[in-house]
Amino acid sequence: MDHLHKIYSELEHSAYPVFIWGAGSMSEEVQKRLEERKIPVKGRFINTKRADAHIVSDKEHIFTLDEIEKQYDKIDVVMGHGHYEKRGDLGVYPFIHKVYIIPNPYSQYKGPDLEYIYQNQEQLDYICGHLADYDSVRALERYMAVSVTNDISYLFDGEICVDGIFGLKQLQITDRERFVDIGAWEGDSIDLFLKTVRNRYDKIYAFEPDPELFSRLKHNNEGREGISLFSYGLGEKDGEFYLERESTQSASLSSDGESGKKVLVRTIDGLLKDEKASLIKISVPFMFPEILKGGIETIKENRPRLIINVAACDRFLVYDTVKWIVELGLPYKLALRFDFPMPTRLYLYAF
């Protein structure tokens, strides 16, 4: 029995009511996973005792700790991997019996299973043979261990994590960067980049195809100079895709998702044909290999440092991505790190 099945088994047989920590999208995914297994959930709560801090939505009441404490002698708590540090915060409350962490509640993201590891040892050896340091090898091993066992504790190792996606020292980020942000979301990575370079840079190009997120991205960067925003998706070639929301937190592009919003897809090479790029970050579920292929000329001409989220996918594409970069024939060194101890936050760095 792996760690996750052990969690579900204990919850199924627990004598205590189950509550989910959080009021955001990850807590909604945790609730879906529990309901799929017929584990009754009493509700969700936020980690505060202030009675005036509770949230009331149209669908449900979000509890506060003081409300729960008044109603129950003991409860079990379940949370997603994004806030594992809250486990310690909750441990001080005597009415909380046990806190469980679901390593990856997003059903569309799947890492390698044991069968893949057994059948693809040559590919794994190839990856390890092209990584620049031992910490990268260990990051890969820990990622696979979590995927197989569903035990998030494998990622609680400071040596395999960096402080933010720009925290790998080998990137040697300067104040003259021309930064390409693919999957810019609301501008979180732009803010982190600006903090890293102390607001000194040459140019920022940011891409976000989701209309709602693009509107927020535009608002959040209003008044900043040297930032170009594009409401396109990126891929291997120009076309039209559908924006799919399979989860409450992440969106992806699909060629056949007729229920989603239609968005225009362009290529890095087409949009940045006459521009220079020194640093490219790609954080787009499922499509990062196609995005790289659509930027092959830009990458060959500029040899930008690359930061690629290789774990937000329904397949194990670390091998394919490493192989593609190696076969470019450019003098890249490669590293793997997590920017946060979450299975979906494994990044491949080329520098």
Short mmCIF file of C-alpha atoms in Angstrom, two decimals:
data_model
loop_
_atom_site.label_atom_id
_atom_site.label_comp_id
_atom_site.label_asym_id
_atom_site.label_seq_id
_atom_site.Cartn_x
_atom_site.Cartn_y
_atom_site.Cartn_z
CA MET A 1 0.00 0.00 0.00
CA ASP A 2 1.55 3.35 -1.02
CA HIS A 3 1.43 6.44 1.16
CA LEU A 4 -1.62 7.98 -0.54
CA HIS A 5 -3.71 4.80 -0.29
CA LYS A 6 -2.75 4.60 3.36
CA ILE A 7 -4.08 8.15 3.84
CA TYR A 8 -7.36 7.31 2.13
CA SER A 9 -7.70 4.08 4.12
CA GLU A 10 -7.17 5.87 7.43
CA LEU A 11 -9.69 8.55 6.51
CA GLU A 12 -12.26 5.95 5.43
CA HIS A 13 -11.99 4.27 8.84
CA SER A 14 -11.51 7.39 10.96
CA ALA A 15 -13.89 8.03 13.85
CA TYR A 16 -13.52 11.78 13.39
CA PRO A 17 -15.15 14.22 10.95
CA VAL A 18 -12.97 15.34 8.03
CA PHE A 19 -12.30 18.98 7.20
CA ILE A 20 -10.16 20.41 4.40
CA TRP A 21 -7.76 23.24 5.06
CA GLY A 22 -8.00 26.14 2.62
CA ALA A 23 -10.54 28.12 0.65
CA GLY A 24 -8.83 28.19 -2.72
CA SER A 25 -8.58 26.06 -5.82
CA MET A 26 -6.25 23.41 -4.40
CA SER A 27 -8.64 22.70 -1.53
CA GLU A 28 -11.41 22.21 -4.10
CA GLU A 29 -9.29 19.60 -5.89
CA VAL A 30 -8.59 17.85 -2.58
CA GLN A 31 -12.33 17.73 -1.92
CA LYS A 32 -12.94 16.17 -5.35
CA ARG A 33 -10.40 13.43 -4.68
CA LEU A 34 -11.96 12.61 -1.30
CA GLU A 35 -15.49 12.60 -2.69
CA GLU A 36 -14.39 10.24 -5.48
CA ARG A 37 -13.50 7.77 -2.74
CA LYS A 38 -16.78 8.34 -0.87
CA ILE A 39 -14.97 9.96 2.05
CA PRO A 40 -17.45 12.43 3.60
CA VAL A 41 -16.18 15.98 4.03
CA LYS A 42 -17.75 18.26 6.62
CA GLY A 43 -16.38 21.41 5.01
CA ARG A 44 -13.39 23.64 4.36
CA PHE A 45 -11.77 26.08 6.76
CA ILE A 46 -9.12 28.77 6.94
CA ASN A 47 -6.37 28.83 9.52
CA THR A 48 -7.60 31.64 11.73
CA LYS A 49 -9.55 32.00 14.93
CA ARG A 50 -10.94 35.45 14.07
CA ALA A 51 -14.70 35.20 13.81
CA ASP A 52 -14.85 38.09 11.34
CA ALA A 53 -12.39 36.44 8.93
CA HIS A 54 -14.66 33.72 7.61
CA ILE A 55 -15.66 33.61 3.97
CA VAL A 56 -19.14 32.89 2.74
CA SER A 57 -19.50 31.88 -0.89
CA ASP A 58 -22.63 31.23 -2.88
CA LYS A 59 -21.98 27.48 -2.68
CA GLU A 60 -20.74 26.88 0.83
CA HIS A 61 -19.71 28.34 4.14
CA ILE A 62 -15.95 28.43 4.79
CA PHE A 63 -15.41 27.69 8.47
CA THR A 64 -12.96 29.27 10.87
CA LEU A 65 -11.07 27.30 13.50
CA ASP A 66 -13.03 28.79 16.36
CA GLU A 67 -16.30 27.70 14.75
CA ILE A 68 -15.06 24.13 14.32
CA GLU A 69 -13.61 23.97 17.82
CA LYS A 70 -17.00 24.90 19.30
CA GLN A 71 -18.76 22.12 17.40
CA TYR A 72 -16.32 19.18 17.48
CA ASP A 73 -14.09 17.58 20.10
CA LYS A 74 -11.77 16.06 17.48
CA ILE A 75 -11.37 16.38 13.70
CA ASP A 76 -9.06 15.14 10.96
CA VAL A 77 -7.64 17.67 8.50
CA VAL A 78 -6.64 17.13 4.87
CA MET A 79 -4.66 19.62 2.77
CA GLY A 80 -2.97 19.79 -0.60
CA HIS A 81 0.77 19.77 -1.22
CA GLY A 82 1.00 23.52 -1.78
CA HIS A 83 0.85 24.36 1.91
CA TYR A 84 2.56 21.51 3.67
CA GLU A 85 4.10 24.01 6.11
CA LYS A 86 0.62 24.60 7.59
CA ARG A 87 0.79 21.10 9.06
CA GLY A 88 3.01 22.41 11.84
CA ASP A 89 0.81 25.46 12.42
CA LEU A 90 -2.24 23.25 12.89
CA GLY A 91 -0.44 20.85 15.20
CA VAL A 92 -0.80 23.23 18.16
CA TYR A 93 -4.57 22.79 18.28
CA PRO A 94 -5.53 19.88 20.59
CA PHE A 95 -8.88 19.27 18.86
CA ILE A 96 -7.08 18.42 15.58
CA HIS A 97 -6.43 14.68 15.69
CA LYS A 98 -4.26 14.34 12.57
CA VAL A 99 -3.24 16.35 9.49
CA TYR A 100 -2.92 14.58 6.14
CA ILE A 101 -1.21 15.94 3.01
CA ILE A 102 -2.31 14.90 -0.50
CA PRO A 103 0.90 15.14 -2.59
CA ASN A 104 -0.79 15.87 -5.91
CA PRO A 105 -4.57 16.35 -5.95
CA TYR A 106 -4.58 17.35 -9.64
CA SER A 107 -5.64 14.23 -11.49
CA GLN A 108 -4.43 15.50 -14.89
CA TYR A 109 -0.78 15.66 -13.77
CA LYS A 110 0.86 12.24 -13.61
CA GLY A 111 4.49 11.46 -12.95
CA PRO A 112 6.34 8.22 -13.79
CA ASP A 113 5.01 5.05 -12.22
CA LEU A 114 7.00 1.98 -11.19
CA GLU A 115 6.39 0.27 -14.52
CA TYR A 116 7.86 3.24 -16.40
CA ILE A 117 10.96 3.21 -14.21
CA TYR A 118 11.50 -0.52 -14.80
CA GLN A 119 10.99 -0.27 -18.56
CA ASN A 120 12.93 2.94 -19.22
CA GLN A 121 16.15 2.62 -17.28
CA GLU A 122 18.19 3.60 -20.34
CA GLN A 123 16.26 6.84 -20.65
CA LEU A 124 16.76 7.62 -16.97
CA ASP A 125 20.48 6.88 -17.30
CA TYR A 126 20.57 9.23 -20.31
CA ILE A 127 19.01 12.02 -18.26
CA CYS A 128 21.39 11.53 -15.35
CA GLY A 129 24.36 11.40 -17.73
CA HIS A 130 23.56 14.91 -18.98
CA LEU A 131 22.88 16.59 -15.64
CA ALA A 132 25.48 19.00 -14.34
CA ASP A 133 25.51 18.06 -10.65
CA TYR A 134 24.56 15.44 -8.12
CA ASP A 135 21.75 17.55 -6.67
CA SER A 136 20.04 17.35 -10.06
CA VAL A 137 20.25 13.57 -10.04
CA ARG A 138 18.88 13.54 -6.51
CA ALA A 139 16.03 15.87 -7.53
CA LEU A 140 15.08 13.42 -10.28
CA GLU A 141 15.27 10.46 -7.90
CA ARG A 142 13.12 12.24 -5.32
CA TYR A 143 10.58 13.24 -7.96
CA MET A 144 10.21 9.63 -9.05
CA ALA A 145 10.02 8.47 -5.44
CA VAL A 146 7.09 10.82 -4.76
CA SER A 147 5.39 9.74 -8.00
CA VAL A 148 5.62 6.07 -7.02
CA THR A 149 4.92 6.29 -3.27
CA ASN A 150 2.84 9.49 -3.01
CA ASP A 151 4.92 10.42 0.04
CA ILE A 152 5.58 14.18 -0.08
CA SER A 153 8.33 13.95 2.55
CA TYR A 154 10.79 12.88 -0.17
CA LEU A 155 10.85 16.50 -1.32
CA PHE A 156 11.69 17.97 2.09
CA ASP A 157 15.34 18.36 1.15
CA GLY A 158 16.79 21.85 0.85
CA GLU A 159 19.52 20.75 -1.55
CA ILE A 160 17.05 19.87 -4.33
CA CYS A 161 15.07 23.12 -3.98
CA VAL A 162 15.91 26.67 -5.01
CA ASP A 163 14.51 29.89 -3.60
CA GLY A 164 12.10 30.74 -6.41
CA ILE A 165 12.42 29.74 -10.05
CA PHE A 166 15.28 32.21 -10.62
CA GLY A 167 17.19 30.98 -7.58
CA LEU A 168 19.62 28.64 -9.34
CA LYS A 169 22.94 30.45 -8.97
CA GLN A 170 24.32 28.97 -12.23
CA LEU A 171 21.83 31.12 -14.17
CA GLN A 172 23.94 34.16 -13.26
CA ILE A 173 21.06 36.55 -13.88
CA THR A 174 22.15 40.13 -14.60
CA ASP A 175 20.50 43.54 -14.87
CA ARG A 176 20.64 43.35 -18.70
CA GLU A 177 18.24 40.46 -19.26
CA ARG A 178 15.75 40.20 -22.08
CA PHE A 179 13.30 37.92 -20.31
CA VAL A 180 10.63 35.86 -22.09
CA ASP A 181 7.88 34.74 -19.70
CA ILE A 182 5.71 32.01 -21.26
CA GLY A 183 2.76 31.14 -19.06
CA ALA A 184 2.85 34.49 -17.28
CA TRP A 185 -0.45 33.90 -15.42
CA GLU A 186 -1.29 37.14 -13.53
CA GLY A 187 2.32 38.29 -13.45
CA ASP A 188 3.66 36.32 -10.48
CA SER A 189 6.85 35.30 -12.27
CA ILE A 190 7.37 38.85 -13.58
CA ASP A 191 7.19 40.14 -10.01
CA LEU A 192 9.69 37.52 -8.88
CA PHE A 193 11.98 38.35 -11.81
CA LEU A 194 11.84 42.08 -11.03
CA LYS A 195 12.69 41.32 -7.40
CA THR A 196 15.63 39.16 -8.52
CA VAL A 197 17.07 41.88 -10.81
CA ARG A 198 16.09 44.77 -8.50
CA ASN A 199 13.89 46.21 -11.26
CA ARG A 200 16.81 46.51 -13.68
CA TYR A 201 16.44 44.78 -17.06
CA ASP A 202 16.43 45.45 -20.79
CA LYS A 203 13.10 43.97 -21.84
CA ILE A 204 10.31 41.61 -20.75
CA TYR A 205 8.04 39.70 -23.13
CA ALA A 206 5.12 38.00 -21.38
CA PHE A 207 2.61 35.51 -22.87
CA GLU A 208 -0.74 34.51 -21.36
CA PRO A 209 -3.62 33.19 -23.53
CA ASP A 210 -6.35 33.09 -20.88
CA PRO A 211 -8.42 36.29 -21.40
CA GLU A 212 -9.26 36.70 -17.72
CA LEU A 213 -5.70 36.17 -16.58
CA PHE A 214 -4.36 38.39 -19.36
CA SER A 215 -6.61 41.20 -18.15
CA ARG A 216 -5.13 40.87 -14.66
CA LEU A 217 -1.61 40.58 -16.09
CA LYS A 218 -2.14 43.82 -17.98
CA HIS A 219 -3.53 45.58 -14.91
CA ASN A 220 -0.74 44.35 -12.64
CA ASN A 221 1.96 45.64 -15.00
CA GLU A 222 0.39 48.95 -15.86
CA GLY A 223 2.95 51.75 -15.82
CA ARG A 224 5.98 49.47 -16.03
CA GLU A 225 8.32 50.28 -18.89
CA GLY A 226 9.93 47.81 -21.24
CA ILE A 227 7.26 45.12 -20.84
CA SER A 228 5.41 43.74 -23.88
CA LEU A 229 2.34 41.61 -23.19
CA PHE A 230 0.88 39.08 -25.63
CA SER A 231 -2.52 37.39 -25.35
CA TYR A 232 -1.41 34.41 -27.46
CA GLY A 233 -0.83 30.80 -26.69
CA LEU A 234 2.49 29.44 -27.92
CA GLY A 235 3.17 26.20 -29.76
CA GLU A 236 5.12 24.46 -32.51
CA LYS A 237 3.24 26.26 -35.28
CA ASP A 238 0.61 28.95 -35.77
CA GLY A 239 -3.02 27.94 -35.35
CA GLU A 240 -6.05 27.96 -33.10
CA PHE A 241 -6.44 25.95 -29.93
CA TYR A 242 -9.02 25.65 -27.18
CA LEU A 243 -8.40 26.84 -23.66
CA GLU A 244 -9.44 24.01 -21.34
CA ARG A 245 -9.96 24.24 -17.59
CA GLU A 246 -9.71 20.67 -16.33
CA SER A 247 -9.04 21.90 -12.83
CA THR A 248 -9.89 24.94 -10.82
CA GLN A 249 -6.32 26.22 -10.81
CA SER A 250 -4.62 25.40 -14.07
CA ALA A 251 -5.55 25.81 -17.70
CA SER A 252 -4.14 24.14 -20.79
CA LEU A 253 -4.47 24.34 -24.55
CA SER A 254 -6.00 21.54 -26.58
CA SER A 255 -6.50 21.06 -30.31
CA ASP A 256 -9.83 19.28 -29.86
CA GLY A 257 -11.40 20.79 -26.75
CA GLU A 258 -14.46 22.25 -28.38
CA SER A 259 -15.99 23.20 -25.04
CA GLY A 260 -13.22 25.69 -24.28
CA LYS A 261 -12.51 29.21 -25.45
CA LYS A 262 -10.76 29.48 -28.80
CA VAL A 263 -7.38 31.22 -28.61
CA LEU A 264 -4.74 32.08 -31.19
CA VAL A 265 -1.48 30.14 -31.02
CA ARG A 266 1.78 31.54 -32.36
CA THR A 267 5.45 30.51 -32.18
CA ILE A 268 8.35 32.06 -30.31
CA ASP A 269 10.25 32.31 -33.59
CA GLY A 270 7.40 34.13 -35.29
CA LEU A 271 6.71 36.64 -32.54
CA LEU A 272 10.33 37.31 -31.53
CA LYS A 273 11.86 37.12 -35.01
CA ASP A 274 13.58 40.50 -34.76
CA GLU A 275 14.08 40.45 -31.00
CA LYS A 276 16.76 39.12 -28.70
CA ALA A 277 16.17 36.80 -25.76
CA SER A 278 18.58 36.01 -22.93
CA LEU A 279 16.30 34.14 -20.52
CA ILE A 280 13.18 32.07 -21.32
CA LYS A 281 10.82 30.64 -18.72
CA ILE A 282 8.17 28.12 -19.81
CA SER A 283 5.51 27.12 -17.32
CA VAL A 284 2.69 25.74 -19.47
CA PRO A 285 1.00 22.41 -18.74
CA PHE A 286 1.37 19.70 -21.40
CA MET A 287 2.63 21.97 -24.24
CA PHE A 288 6.18 22.87 -23.23
CA PRO A 289 7.82 20.49 -25.78
CA GLU A 290 5.85 22.07 -28.63
CA ILE A 291 6.67 25.56 -27.36
CA LEU A 292 10.39 24.73 -27.42
CA LYS A 293 10.15 23.39 -30.97
CA GLY A 294 8.40 26.58 -32.05
CA GLY A 295 11.34 28.57 -30.68
CA ILE A 296 14.21 26.53 -32.07
CA GLU A 297 15.64 29.34 -34.24
CA THR A 298 15.42 31.86 -31.40
CA ILE A 299 17.18 29.41 -29.09
CA LYS A 300 19.89 28.56 -31.64
CA GLU A 301 20.57 32.21 -32.43
CA ASN A 302 20.51 33.59 -28.87
CA ARG A 303 21.33 30.55 -26.68
CA PRO A 304 19.12 31.95 -23.90
CA ARG A 305 19.16 30.29 -20.52
CA LEU A 306 16.04 28.13 -20.20
CA ILE A 307 13.76 27.48 -17.22
CA ILE A 308 11.17 24.80 -18.04
CA ASN A 309 8.53 23.28 -15.79
CA VAL A 310 8.76 19.64 -16.86
CA ALA A 311 6.37 18.15 -14.30
CA ALA A 312 3.02 19.77 -15.19
CA CYS A 313 2.05 17.05 -17.63
CA ASP A 314 0.17 13.78 -18.01
CA ARG A 315 3.34 12.04 -19.22
CA PHE A 316 6.98 11.86 -18.13
CA LEU A 317 8.67 14.24 -20.60
CA VAL A 318 11.92 14.99 -18.79
CA TYR A 319 13.77 12.58 -21.08
CA ASP A 320 12.27 14.03 -24.27
CA THR A 321 13.09 17.58 -23.17
CA VAL A 322 16.65 16.80 -22.13
CA LYS A 323 17.26 14.90 -25.37
CA TRP A 324 15.86 17.75 -27.49
CA ILE A 325 18.12 20.31 -25.80
CA VAL A 326 21.20 18.06 -26.02
CA GLU A 327 20.61 17.44 -29.73
CA LEU A 328 20.62 21.18 -30.42
CA GLY A 329 24.39 20.88 -30.15
CA LEU A 330 24.66 24.06 -28.06
CA PRO A 331 27.04 24.29 -25.07
CA TYR A 332 24.27 24.01 -22.49
CA LYS A 333 24.67 22.57 -19.01
CA LEU A 334 21.52 21.08 -17.47
CA ALA A 335 20.16 20.98 -13.94
CA LEU A 336 16.96 19.90 -12.20
CA ARG A 337 15.52 21.64 -9.14
CA PHE A 338 12.21 22.22 -7.41
CA ASP A 339 11.25 25.80 -6.70
CA PHE A 340 8.90 24.48 -4.02
CA PRO A 341 8.49 20.98 -2.56
CA MET A 342 5.56 20.05 -4.79
CA PRO A 343 5.65 17.21 -7.37
CA THR A 344 4.43 19.53 -10.14
CA ARG A 345 7.13 22.12 -9.52
CA LEU A 346 10.15 20.36 -11.00
CA TYR A 347 12.13 22.67 -13.30
CA LEU A 348 14.75 21.86 -15.91
CA TYR A 349 17.42 24.55 -16.23
CA ALA A 350 19.67 24.99 -19.27
CA PHE A 351 22.51 27.46 -18.77
#
